[in-house]
Amino acid sequence: MRNLTLYSIKNMTFLLLFSCMFLACAEDKKSAVVADGNITAPQDPKNLVETETKKGLINPEGKTIQERFNTPKNFTRIPLKKKDFGTYLRKLPLKPFNSKVKYYDGREKYNDNVYVSVVAMEIGTRDLQQCADAVMRLRGEYLFEQHRLQDIHFNFLSDGKPRYFTKYAKGDHSYKKFRRYMNYIFAYANTASLRKELTKVPNIQDMQVGDVFIQQGNPFGHAVIVVDVATNEAGEKIFMIAQSYMPAQETQILVNPKNETLSPWYKANDDTLHTPEWTFESSDLRRFKN
């Protein structure tokens, strides 16, 4: 009887160990990652999160447009020279991820699927830097950074004539004077005057970083600026855009409301551009002359 009892206990112990091993293997298989038809070993959850972030289109830790936004699979950013306007735009500093856009008076703009990031650039405390103004501000900042002071000029709406920074500055080429000049421009220029100043881009496929979609409207128009462009081997282009709006507010990187998978990138093969707060046509694409 004693031998029988010991035999039973040994069998039960063996069955228990076998069951635990089976359950452990089953759990491992359940948590294994299947890729390309092969089962790989399970990964640490922290590593999985990090991998997914790198493979996604958004890197929350990125400090600039180029660092924060990755290109989709098979797309690469178009090559640019170090001193190009497009290079300046790609390197625009961004506020921490999930920051809210602020109006000129300090109020926050509710983000109803409008923007994905905010450009880290002060806009002053007056209701001046709106849509076309933000485009001119970026262009002016670029030229000032490149010490191309003689090229900083924008047309007034009243007479269509350019106002030059060098003439306005009267020898004071400080950044403080430059900001005063830009506010001076914002007060007397708008989408209508800027649109006339820019050159038409006949084919959207010829888009470059720094191009502008702009409508003069009646009474109001709007403008968004292309802050990045990428392409694939088939020659397809995608792009990213930024805007300010009314009332004056910080410049923001827009989401793509029509394609959440591609957002914040847009395809350059559509005749109509649907942004969160405005609709443009491909015929609205313009470019700075120099």
GROMACS .gro file of N, CA and C in nm, residues 15-167:
model
  459
   15LEU      N    1   0.311   1.465  -1.370
   15LEU     CA    2   0.203   1.526  -1.448
   15LEU      C    3   0.196   1.676  -1.423
   16LEU      N    4   0.215   1.716  -1.297
   16LEU     CA    5   0.210   1.859  -1.264
   16LEU      C    6   0.323   1.935  -1.332
   17LEU      N    7   0.445   1.881  -1.330
   17LEU     CA    8   0.558   1.945  -1.396
   17LEU      C    9   0.538   1.953  -1.546
   18PHE      N   10   0.485   1.845  -1.605
   18PHE     CA   11   0.460   1.842  -1.750
   18PHE      C   12   0.357   1.947  -1.789
   19SER      N   13   0.253   1.960  -1.706
   19SER     CA   14   0.147   2.058  -1.733
   19SER      C   15   0.202   2.199  -1.728
   20CYS      N   16   0.287   2.227  -1.629
   20CYS     CA   17   0.346   2.361  -1.617
   20CYS      C   18   0.433   2.395  -1.737
   21MET      N   19   0.512   2.295  -1.782
   21MET     CA   20   0.597   2.317  -1.899
   21MET      C   21   0.513   2.343  -2.022
   22PHE      N   22   0.404   2.270  -2.037
   22PHE     CA   23   0.316   2.287  -2.153
   22PHE      C   24   0.253   2.425  -2.154
   23LEU      N   25   0.204   2.467  -2.035
   23LEU     CA   26   0.141   2.598  -2.026
   23LEU      C   27   0.242   2.709  -2.053
   24ALA      N   28   0.364   2.692  -2.001
   24ALA     CA   29   0.468   2.793  -2.023
   24ALA      C   30   0.501   2.805  -2.171
   25CYS      N   31   0.514   2.694  -2.243
   25CYS     CA   32   0.542   2.695  -2.387
   25CYS      C   33   0.428   2.759  -2.463
   26ALA      N   34   0.304   2.723  -2.420
   26ALA     CA   35   0.188   2.780  -2.487
   26ALA      C   36   0.186   2.931  -2.472
   27GLU      N   37   0.223   2.981  -2.351
   27GLU     CA   38   0.226   3.124  -2.327
   27GLU      C   39   0.333   3.191  -2.412
   28ASP      N   40   0.450   3.123  -2.425
   28ASP     CA   41   0.557   3.178  -2.508
   28ASP      C   42   0.513   3.191  -2.653
   29LYS      N   43   0.444   3.090  -2.705
   29LYS     CA   44   0.399   3.092  -2.844
   29LYS      C   45   0.295   3.201  -2.864
   30LYS      N   46   0.210   3.217  -2.762
   30LYS     CA   47   0.105   3.318  -2.772
   30LYS      C   48   0.164   3.457  -2.780
   31SER      N   49   0.276   3.478  -2.706
   31SER     CA   50   0.336   3.612  -2.705
   31SER      C   51   0.443   3.630  -2.811
   32ALA      N   52   0.469   3.524  -2.889
   32ALA     CA   53   0.569   3.536  -2.994
   32ALA      C   54   0.520   3.630  -3.103
   33VAL      N   55   0.615   3.695  -3.174
   33VAL     CA   56   0.582   3.790  -3.280
   33VAL      C   57   0.596   3.722  -3.414
   34VAL      N   58   0.492   3.729  -3.496
   34VAL     CA   59   0.497   3.668  -3.628
   34VAL      C   60   0.534   3.774  -3.730
   35ALA      N   61   0.640   3.752  -3.805
   35ALA     CA   62   0.685   3.848  -3.906
   35ALA      C   63   0.734   3.773  -4.028
   36ASP      N   64   0.680   3.810  -4.145
   36ASP     CA   65   0.720   3.746  -4.270
   36ASP      C   66   0.702   3.594  -4.265
   37GLY      N   67   0.601   3.548  -4.193
   37GLY     CA   68   0.572   3.406  -4.188
   37GLY      C   69   0.656   3.329  -4.089
   38ASN      N   70   0.747   3.395  -4.018
   38ASN     CA   71   0.834   3.327  -3.922
   38ASN      C   72   0.799   3.369  -3.780
   39ILE      N   73   0.809   3.275  -3.687
   39ILE     CA   74   0.784   3.307  -3.547
   39ILE      C   75   0.917   3.340  -3.481
   40THR      N   76   0.924   3.459  -3.423
   40THR     CA   77   1.047   3.502  -3.357
   40THR      C   78   1.027   3.500  -3.207
   41ALA      N   79   1.136   3.511  -3.135
   41ALA     CA   80   1.128   3.510  -2.989
   41ALA      C   81   1.057   3.634  -2.940
   42PRO      N   82   0.982   3.626  -2.831
   42PRO     CA   83   0.912   3.742  -2.777
   42PRO      C   84   1.012   3.849  -2.734
   43GLN      N   85   0.971   3.977  -2.749
   43GLN     CA   86   1.061   4.086  -2.714
   43GLN      C   87   1.014   4.155  -2.588
   44ASP      N   88   1.107   4.223  -2.525
   44ASP     CA   89   1.074   4.301  -2.408
   44ASP      C   90   0.976   4.411  -2.449
   45PRO      N   91   0.867   4.434  -2.372
   45PRO     CA   92   0.767   4.535  -2.408
   45PRO      C   93   0.827   4.673  -2.430
   46LYS      N   94   0.930   4.711  -2.353
   46LYS     CA   95   0.992   4.842  -2.370
   46LYS      C   96   1.055   4.854  -2.508
   47ASN      N   97   1.119   4.746  -2.553
   47ASN     CA   98   1.181   4.746  -2.685
   47ASN      C   99   1.077   4.756  -2.795
   48LEU      N  100   0.962   4.690  -2.774
   48LEU     CA  101   0.854   4.694  -2.873
   48LEU      C  102   0.803   4.836  -2.890
   49VAL      N  103   0.782   4.907  -2.780
   49VAL     CA  104   0.733   5.045  -2.786
   49VAL      C  105   0.832   5.134  -2.859
   50GLU      N  106   0.959   5.117  -2.827
   50GLU     CA  107   1.063   5.198  -2.891
   50GLU      C  108   1.068   5.171  -3.040
   51THR      N  109   1.056   5.045  -3.081
   51THR     CA  110   1.059   5.008  -3.223
   51THR      C  111   0.941   5.068  -3.297
   52GLU      N  112   0.823   5.060  -3.237
   52GLU     CA  113   0.703   5.113  -3.301
   52GLU      C  114   0.714   5.263  -3.319
   53THR      N  115   0.772   5.333  -3.222
   53THR     CA  116   0.787   5.477  -3.232
   53THR      C  117   0.880   5.514  -3.347
   54LYS      N  118   0.989   5.442  -3.362
   54LYS     CA  119   1.085   5.470  -3.468
   54LYS      C  120   1.026   5.440  -3.605
   55LYS      N  121   0.943   5.334  -3.613
   55LYS     CA  122   0.885   5.295  -3.741
   55LYS      C  123   0.769   5.385  -3.780
   56GLY      N  124   0.707   5.456  -3.683
   56GLY     CA  125   0.594   5.542  -3.712
   56GLY      C  126   0.638   5.670  -3.781
   57LEU      N  127   0.541   5.751  -3.819
   57LEU     CA  128   0.570   5.876  -3.889
   57LEU      C  129   0.606   5.988  -3.794
   58ILE      N  130   0.580   5.969  -3.665
   58ILE     CA  131   0.606   6.076  -3.568
   58ILE      C  132   0.701   6.028  -3.460
   59ASN      N  133   0.806   6.105  -3.439
   59ASN     CA  134   0.899   6.082  -3.330
   59ASN      C  135   0.879   6.194  -3.228
   60PRO      N  136   0.804   6.170  -3.121
   60PRO     CA  137   0.770   6.276  -3.026
   60PRO      C  138   0.891   6.347  -2.966
   61GLU      N  139   1.006   6.282  -2.965
   61GLU     CA  140   1.125   6.342  -2.905
   61GLU      C  141   1.198   6.436  -3.002
   62GLY      N  142   1.159   6.437  -3.129
   62GLY     CA  143   1.226   6.521  -3.227
   62GLY      C  144   1.212   6.668  -3.197
   63LYS      N  145   1.318   6.744  -3.218
   63LYS     CA  146   1.319   6.887  -3.185
   63LYS      C  147   1.291   6.977  -3.305
   64THR      N  148   1.305   6.922  -3.427
   64THR     CA  149   1.281   6.999  -3.549
   64THR      C  150   1.183   6.922  -3.638
   65ILE      N  151   1.142   6.985  -3.747
   65ILE     CA  152   1.051   6.917  -3.840
   65ILE      C  153   1.115   6.790  -3.893
   66GLN      N  154   1.240   6.799  -3.934
   66GLN     CA  155   1.308   6.682  -3.990
   66GLN      C  156   1.326   6.571  -3.887
   67GLU      N  157   1.349   6.607  -3.764
   67GLU     CA  158   1.370   6.506  -3.659
   67GLU      C  159   1.240   6.445  -3.610
   68ARG      N  160   1.134   6.525  -3.606
   68ARG     CA  161   1.008   6.475  -3.548
   68ARG      C  162   0.925   6.393  -3.646
   69PHE      N  163   0.936   6.423  -3.775
   69PHE     CA  164   0.850   6.357  -3.872
   69PHE      C  165   0.931   6.268  -3.966
   70ASN      N  166   0.905   6.141  -3.958
   70ASN     CA  167   0.970   6.044  -4.046
   70ASN      C  168   0.895   6.036  -4.179
   71THR      N  169   0.962   5.988  -4.281
   71THR     CA  170   0.896   5.967  -4.410
   71THR      C  171   0.830   5.829  -4.411
   72PRO      N  172   0.721   5.812  -4.486
   72PRO     CA  173   0.659   5.680  -4.498
   72PRO      C  174   0.753   5.581  -4.567
   73LYS      N  175   0.721   5.456  -4.560
   73LYS     CA  176   0.802   5.351  -4.620
   73LYS      C  177   0.822   5.377  -4.770
   74ASN      N  178   0.944   5.360  -4.817
   74ASN     CA  179   0.985   5.377  -4.957
   74ASN      C  180   0.995   5.523  -5.001
   75PHE      N  181   0.973   5.617  -4.910
   75PHE     CA  182   0.988   5.759  -4.943
   75PHE      C  183   1.112   5.815  -4.874
   76THR      N  184   1.180   5.906  -4.943
   76THR     CA  185   1.295   5.976  -4.886
   76THR      C  186   1.281   6.125  -4.913
   77ARG      N  187   1.334   6.205  -4.824
   77ARG     CA  188   1.328   6.350  -4.842
   77ARG      C  189   1.410   6.391  -4.965
   78ILE      N  190   1.359   6.489  -5.039
   78ILE     CA  191   1.433   6.536  -5.156
   78ILE      C  192   1.560   6.606  -5.109
   79PRO      N  193   1.669   6.592  -5.183
   79PRO     CA  194   1.796   6.653  -5.141
   79PRO      C  195   1.791   6.805  -5.152
   80LEU      N  196   1.851   6.872  -5.056
   80LEU     CA  197   1.857   7.017  -5.054
   80LEU      C  198   1.998   7.061  -5.019
   81LYS      N  199   2.033   7.183  -5.061
   81LYS     CA  200   2.163   7.239  -5.027
   81LYS      C  201   2.156   7.303  -4.889
   82LYS      N  202   2.272   7.319  -4.828
   82LYS     CA  203   2.280   7.368  -4.691
   82LYS      C  204   2.214   7.504  -4.672
   83LYS      N  205   2.226   7.592  -4.772
   83LYS     CA  206   2.175   7.728  -4.757
   83LYS      C  207   2.038   7.748  -4.822
   84ASP      N  208   1.972   7.642  -4.864
   84ASP     CA  209   1.840   7.653  -4.926
   84ASP      C  210   1.734   7.694  -4.825
   85PHE      N  211   1.632   7.762  -4.874
   85PHE     CA  212   1.516   7.797  -4.791
   85PHE      C  213   1.454   7.672  -4.732
   86GLY      N  214   1.447   7.566  -4.812
   86GLY     CA  215   1.389   7.441  -4.767
   86GLY      C  216   1.464   7.380  -4.650
   87THR      N  217   1.595   7.392  -4.651
   87THR     CA  218   1.676   7.340  -4.540
   87THR      C  219   1.645   7.415  -4.412
   88TYR      N  220   1.629   7.547  -4.424
   88TYR     CA  221   1.591   7.627  -4.307
   88TYR      C  222   1.457   7.581  -4.250
   89LEU      N  223   1.360   7.554  -4.339
   89LEU     CA  224   1.228   7.512  -4.294
   89LEU      C  225   1.232   7.375  -4.227
   90ARG      N  226   1.308   7.283  -4.282
   90ARG     CA  227   1.319   7.150  -4.222
   90ARG      C  228   1.378   7.155  -4.081
   91LYS      N  229   1.461   7.255  -4.058
   91LYS     CA  230   1.528   7.266  -3.928
   91LYS      C  231   1.455   7.359  -3.832
   92LEU      N  232   1.333   7.399  -3.866
   92LEU     CA  233   1.256   7.484  -3.775
   92LEU      C  234   1.240   7.415  -3.640
   93PRO      N  235   1.269   7.485  -3.531
   93PRO     CA  236   1.251   7.425  -3.398
   93PRO      C  237   1.103   7.411  -3.365
   94LEU      N  238   1.069   7.303  -3.297
   94LEU     CA  239   0.931   7.276  -3.259
   94LEU      C  240   0.916   7.278  -3.107
   95LYS      N  241   0.800   7.320  -3.061
   95LYS     CA  242   0.770   7.313  -2.919
   95LYS      C  243   0.754   7.165  -2.880
   96PRO      N  244   0.762   7.132  -2.752
   96PRO     CA  245   0.746   6.993  -2.709
   96PRO      C  246   0.619   6.930  -2.766
   97PHE      N  247   0.626   6.803  -2.797
   97PHE     CA  248   0.512   6.733  -2.858
   97PHE      C  249   0.388   6.746  -2.771
   98ASN      N  250   0.274   6.763  -2.836
   98ASN     CA  251   0.143   6.782  -2.772
   98ASN      C  252   0.123   6.922  -2.715
   99SER      N  253   0.214   7.015  -2.748
   99SER     CA  254   0.194   7.155  -2.707
   99SER      C  255   0.074   7.212  -2.781
  100LYS      N  256   0.008   7.308  -2.719
  100LYS     CA  257  -0.106   7.375  -2.780
  100LYS      C  258  -0.059   7.502  -2.852
  101VAL      N  259  -0.125   7.533  -2.963
  101VAL     CA  260  -0.102   7.659  -3.032
  101VAL      C  261  -0.155   7.772  -2.945
  102LYS      N  262  -0.080   7.880  -2.937
  102LYS     CA  263  -0.126   7.995  -2.860
  102LYS      C  264  -0.154   8.113  -2.952
  103TYR      N  265  -0.263   8.185  -2.919
  103TYR     CA  266  -0.295   8.308  -2.989
  103TYR      C  267  -0.203   8.420  -2.937
  104TYR      N  268  -0.204   8.533  -3.008
  104TYR     CA  269  -0.119   8.645  -2.971
  104TYR      C  270  -0.145   8.695  -2.829
  105ASP      N  271  -0.269   8.674  -2.778
  105ASP     CA  272  -0.304   8.722  -2.645
  105ASP      C  273  -0.284   8.617  -2.536
  106GLY      N  274  -0.224   8.503  -2.572
  106GLY     CA  275  -0.194   8.401  -2.474
  106GLY      C  276  -0.296   8.290  -2.462
  107ARG      N  277  -0.413   8.308  -2.522
  107ARG     CA  278  -0.514   8.201  -2.518
  107ARG      C  279  -0.468   8.083  -2.601
  108GLU      N  280  -0.517   7.964  -2.566
  108GLU     CA  281  -0.481   7.843  -2.640
  108GLU      C  282  -0.585   7.810  -2.746
  109LYS      N  283  -0.537   7.762  -2.860
  109LYS     CA  284  -0.625   7.720  -2.969
  109LYS      C  285  -0.662   7.574  -2.950
  110TYR      N  286  -0.791   7.547  -2.944
  110TYR     CA  287  -0.838   7.410  -2.928
  110TYR      C  288  -0.797   7.328  -3.050
  111ASN      N  289  -0.740   7.213  -3.027
  111ASN     CA  290  -0.689   7.130  -3.136
  111ASN      C  291  -0.792   7.025  -3.177
  112ASP      N  292  -0.883   7.064  -3.265
  112ASP     CA  293  -0.985   6.973  -3.316
  112ASP      C  294  -0.932   6.906  -3.443
  113ASN      N  295  -0.828   6.824  -3.427
  113ASN     CA  296  -0.765   6.754  -3.539
  113ASN      C  297  -0.717   6.852  -3.646
  114VAL      N  298  -0.654   6.959  -3.602
  114VAL     CA  299  -0.603   7.062  -3.692
  114VAL      C  300  -0.452   7.054  -3.708
  115TYR      N  301  -0.381   7.047  -3.597
  115TYR     CA  302  -0.234   7.051  -3.603
  115TYR      C  303  -0.173   6.938  -3.522
  116VAL      N  304  -0.049   6.904  -3.561
  116VAL     CA  305   0.022   6.795  -3.495
  116VAL      C  306   0.145   6.844  -3.418
  117SER      N  307   0.191   6.964  -3.449
  117SER     CA  308   0.304   7.023  -3.377
  117SER      C  309   0.302   7.174  -3.395
  118VAL      N  310   0.379   7.242  -3.311
  118VAL     CA  311   0.380   7.388  -3.310
  118VAL      C  312   0.523   7.438  -3.327
  119VAL      N  313   0.542   7.533  -3.417
  119VAL     CA  314   0.674   7.592  -3.439
  119VAL      C  315   0.710   7.680  -3.320
  120ALA      N  316   0.831   7.664  -3.269
  120ALA     CA  317   0.877   7.740  -3.153
  120ALA      C  318   0.932   7.875  -3.199
  121MET      N  319   0.841   7.969  -3.220
  121MET     CA  320   0.879   8.103  -3.265
  121MET      C  321   0.778   8.203  -3.209
  122GLU      N  322   0.829   8.304  -3.140
  122GLU     CA  323   0.737   8.403  -3.081
  122GLU      C  324   0.665   8.480  -3.192
  123ILE      N  325   0.545   8.528  -3.162
  123ILE     CA  326   0.465   8.598  -3.263
  123ILE      C  327   0.425   8.738  -3.219
  124GLY      N  328   0.476   8.782  -3.104
  124GLY     CA  329   0.440   8.913  -3.055
  124GLY      C  330   0.307   8.913  -2.982
  125THR      N  331   0.264   9.029  -2.937
  125THR     CA  332   0.142   9.041  -2.857
  125THR      C  333   0.033   9.122  -2.927
  126ARG      N  334   0.047   9.140  -3.058
  126ARG     CA  335  -0.055   9.211  -3.136
  126ARG      C  336  -0.114   9.116  -3.240
  127ASP      N  337  -0.235   9.145  -3.282
  127ASP     CA  338  -0.304   9.059  -3.378
  127ASP      C  339  -0.255   9.089  -3.520
  128LEU      N  340  -0.130   9.053  -3.546
  128LEU     CA  341  -0.067   9.086  -3.673
  128LEU      C  342  -0.026   8.963  -3.754
  129GLN      N  343   0.042   8.867  -3.692
  129GLN     CA  344   0.098   8.755  -3.767
  129GLN      C  345  -0.008   8.648  -3.791
  130GLN      N  346  -0.084   8.668  -3.899
  130GLN     CA  347  -0.189   8.574  -3.935
  130GLN      C  348  -0.137   8.481  -4.046
  131CYS      N  349  -0.220   8.447  -4.143
  131CYS     CA  350  -0.182   8.342  -4.240
  131CYS      C  351  -0.067   8.382  -4.332
  132ALA      N  352  -0.088   8.479  -4.421
  132ALA     CA  353   0.018   8.520  -4.513
  132ALA      C  354   0.136   8.580  -4.437
  133ASP      N  355   0.106   8.642  -4.324
  133ASP     CA  356   0.212   8.702  -4.243
  133ASP      C  357   0.312   8.597  -4.195
  134ALA      N  358   0.260   8.479  -4.156
  134ALA     CA  359   0.348   8.372  -4.108
  134ALA      C  360   0.442   8.325  -4.219
  135VAL      N  361   0.390   8.322  -4.342
  135VAL     CA  362   0.473   8.283  -4.457
  135VAL      C  363   0.584   8.386  -4.478
  136MET      N  364   0.547   8.514  -4.475
  136MET     CA  365   0.647   8.620  -4.492
  136MET      C  366   0.747   8.620  -4.377
  137ARG      N  367   0.699   8.590  -4.258
  137ARG     CA  368   0.789   8.586  -4.141
  137ARG      C  369   0.896   8.479  -4.160
  138LEU      N  370   0.854   8.360  -4.203
  138LEU     CA  371   0.950   8.251  -4.224
  138LEU      C  372   1.051   8.287  -4.333
  139ARG      N  373   1.001   8.347  -4.440
  139ARG     CA  374   1.091   8.387  -4.548
  139ARG      C  375   1.189   8.494  -4.500
  140GLY      N  376   1.137   8.592  -4.427
  140GLY     CA  377   1.222   8.698  -4.375
  140GLY      C  378   1.326   8.646  -4.277
  141GLU      N  379   1.285   8.556  -4.188
  141GLU     CA  380   1.377   8.498  -4.090
  141GLU      C  381   1.490   8.423  -4.160
  142TYR      N  382   1.454   8.351  -4.264
  142TYR     CA  383   1.555   8.276  -4.341
  142TYR      C  384   1.658   8.371  -4.402
  143LEU      N  385   1.610   8.475  -4.468
  143LEU     CA  386   1.700   8.570  -4.533
  143LEU      C  387   1.786   8.643  -4.431
  144PHE      N  388   1.727   8.677  -4.316
  144PHE     CA  389   1.803   8.745  -4.211
  144PHE      C  390   1.913   8.654  -4.158
  145GLU      N  391   1.880   8.527  -4.139
  145GLU     CA  392   1.978   8.429  -4.089
  145GLU      C  393   2.093   8.411  -4.187
  146GLN      N  394   2.062   8.420  -4.317
  146GLN     CA  395   2.163   8.405  -4.421
  146GLN      C  396   2.238   8.535  -4.450
  147HIS      N  397   2.205   8.641  -4.376
  147HIS     CA  398   2.266   8.773  -4.394
  147HIS      C  399   2.240   8.830  -4.534
  148ARG      N  400   2.129   8.791  -4.593
  148ARG     CA  401   2.089   8.845  -4.723
  148ARG      C  402   1.992   8.961  -4.701
  149LEU      N  403   2.040   9.061  -4.632
  149LEU     CA  404   1.954   9.171  -4.589
  149LEU      C  405   1.893   9.246  -4.706
  150GLN      N  406   1.967   9.258  -4.815
  150GLN     CA  407   1.918   9.332  -4.931
  150GLN      C  408   1.802   9.259  -4.999
  151ASP      N  409   1.787   9.130  -4.971
  151ASP     CA  410   1.679   9.051  -5.033
  151ASP      C  411   1.552   9.049  -4.950
  152ILE      N  412   1.556   9.111  -4.833
  152ILE     CA  413   1.436   9.113  -4.747
  152ILE      C  414   1.347   9.228  -4.791
  153HIS      N  415   1.240   9.194  -4.860
  153HIS     CA  416   1.142   9.295  -4.904
  153HIS      C  417   1.009   9.228  -4.935
  154PHE      N  418   0.901   9.298  -4.907
  154PHE     CA  419   0.766   9.248  -4.934
  154PHE      C  420   0.681   9.364  -4.983
  155ASN      N  421   0.584   9.332  -5.068
  155ASN     CA  422   0.502   9.435  -5.130
  155ASN      C  423   0.386   9.478  -5.042
  156PHE      N  424   0.354   9.607  -5.049
  156PHE     CA  425   0.235   9.659  -4.982
  156PHE      C  426   0.112   9.631  -5.069
  157LEU      N  427  -0.002   9.617  -5.006
  157LEU     CA  428  -0.127   9.598  -5.080
  157LEU      C  429  -0.168   9.725  -5.152
  158SER      N  430  -0.146   9.839  -5.090
  158SER     CA  431  -0.195   9.967  -5.142
  158SER      C  432  -0.142  10.002  -5.281
  159ASP      N  433  -0.012   9.986  -5.302
  159ASP     CA  434   0.047  10.025  -5.430
  159ASP      C  435   0.123   9.911  -5.500
  160GLY      N  436   0.133   9.795  -5.435
  160GLY     CA  437   0.202   9.681  -5.496
  160GLY      C  438   0.352   9.695  -5.502
  161LYS      N  439   0.407   9.795  -5.436
  161LYS     CA  440   0.551   9.819  -5.440
  161LYS      C  441   0.621   9.758  -5.318
  162PRO      N  442   0.747   9.716  -5.337
  162PRO     CA  443   0.820   9.652  -5.226
  162PRO      C  444   0.871   9.753  -5.124
  163ARG      N  445   0.874   9.709  -4.998
  163ARG     CA  446   0.936   9.786  -4.891
  163ARG      C  447   1.057   9.706  -4.842
  164TYR      N  448   1.176   9.766  -4.855
  164TYR     CA  449   1.300   9.696  -4.826
  164TYR      C  450   1.343   9.714  -4.680
  165PHE      N  451   1.391   9.606  -4.624
  165PHE     CA  452   1.437   9.611  -4.485
  165PHE      C  453   1.554   9.707  -4.470
  166THR      N  454   1.648   9.704  -4.565
  166THR     CA  455   1.768   9.788  -4.554
  166THR      C  456   1.732   9.937  -4.550
  167LYS      N  457   1.629   9.975  -4.626
  167LYS     CA  458   1.585  10.115  -4.626
  167LYS      C  459   1.514  10.148  -4.495
   0.00000   0.00000   0.00000
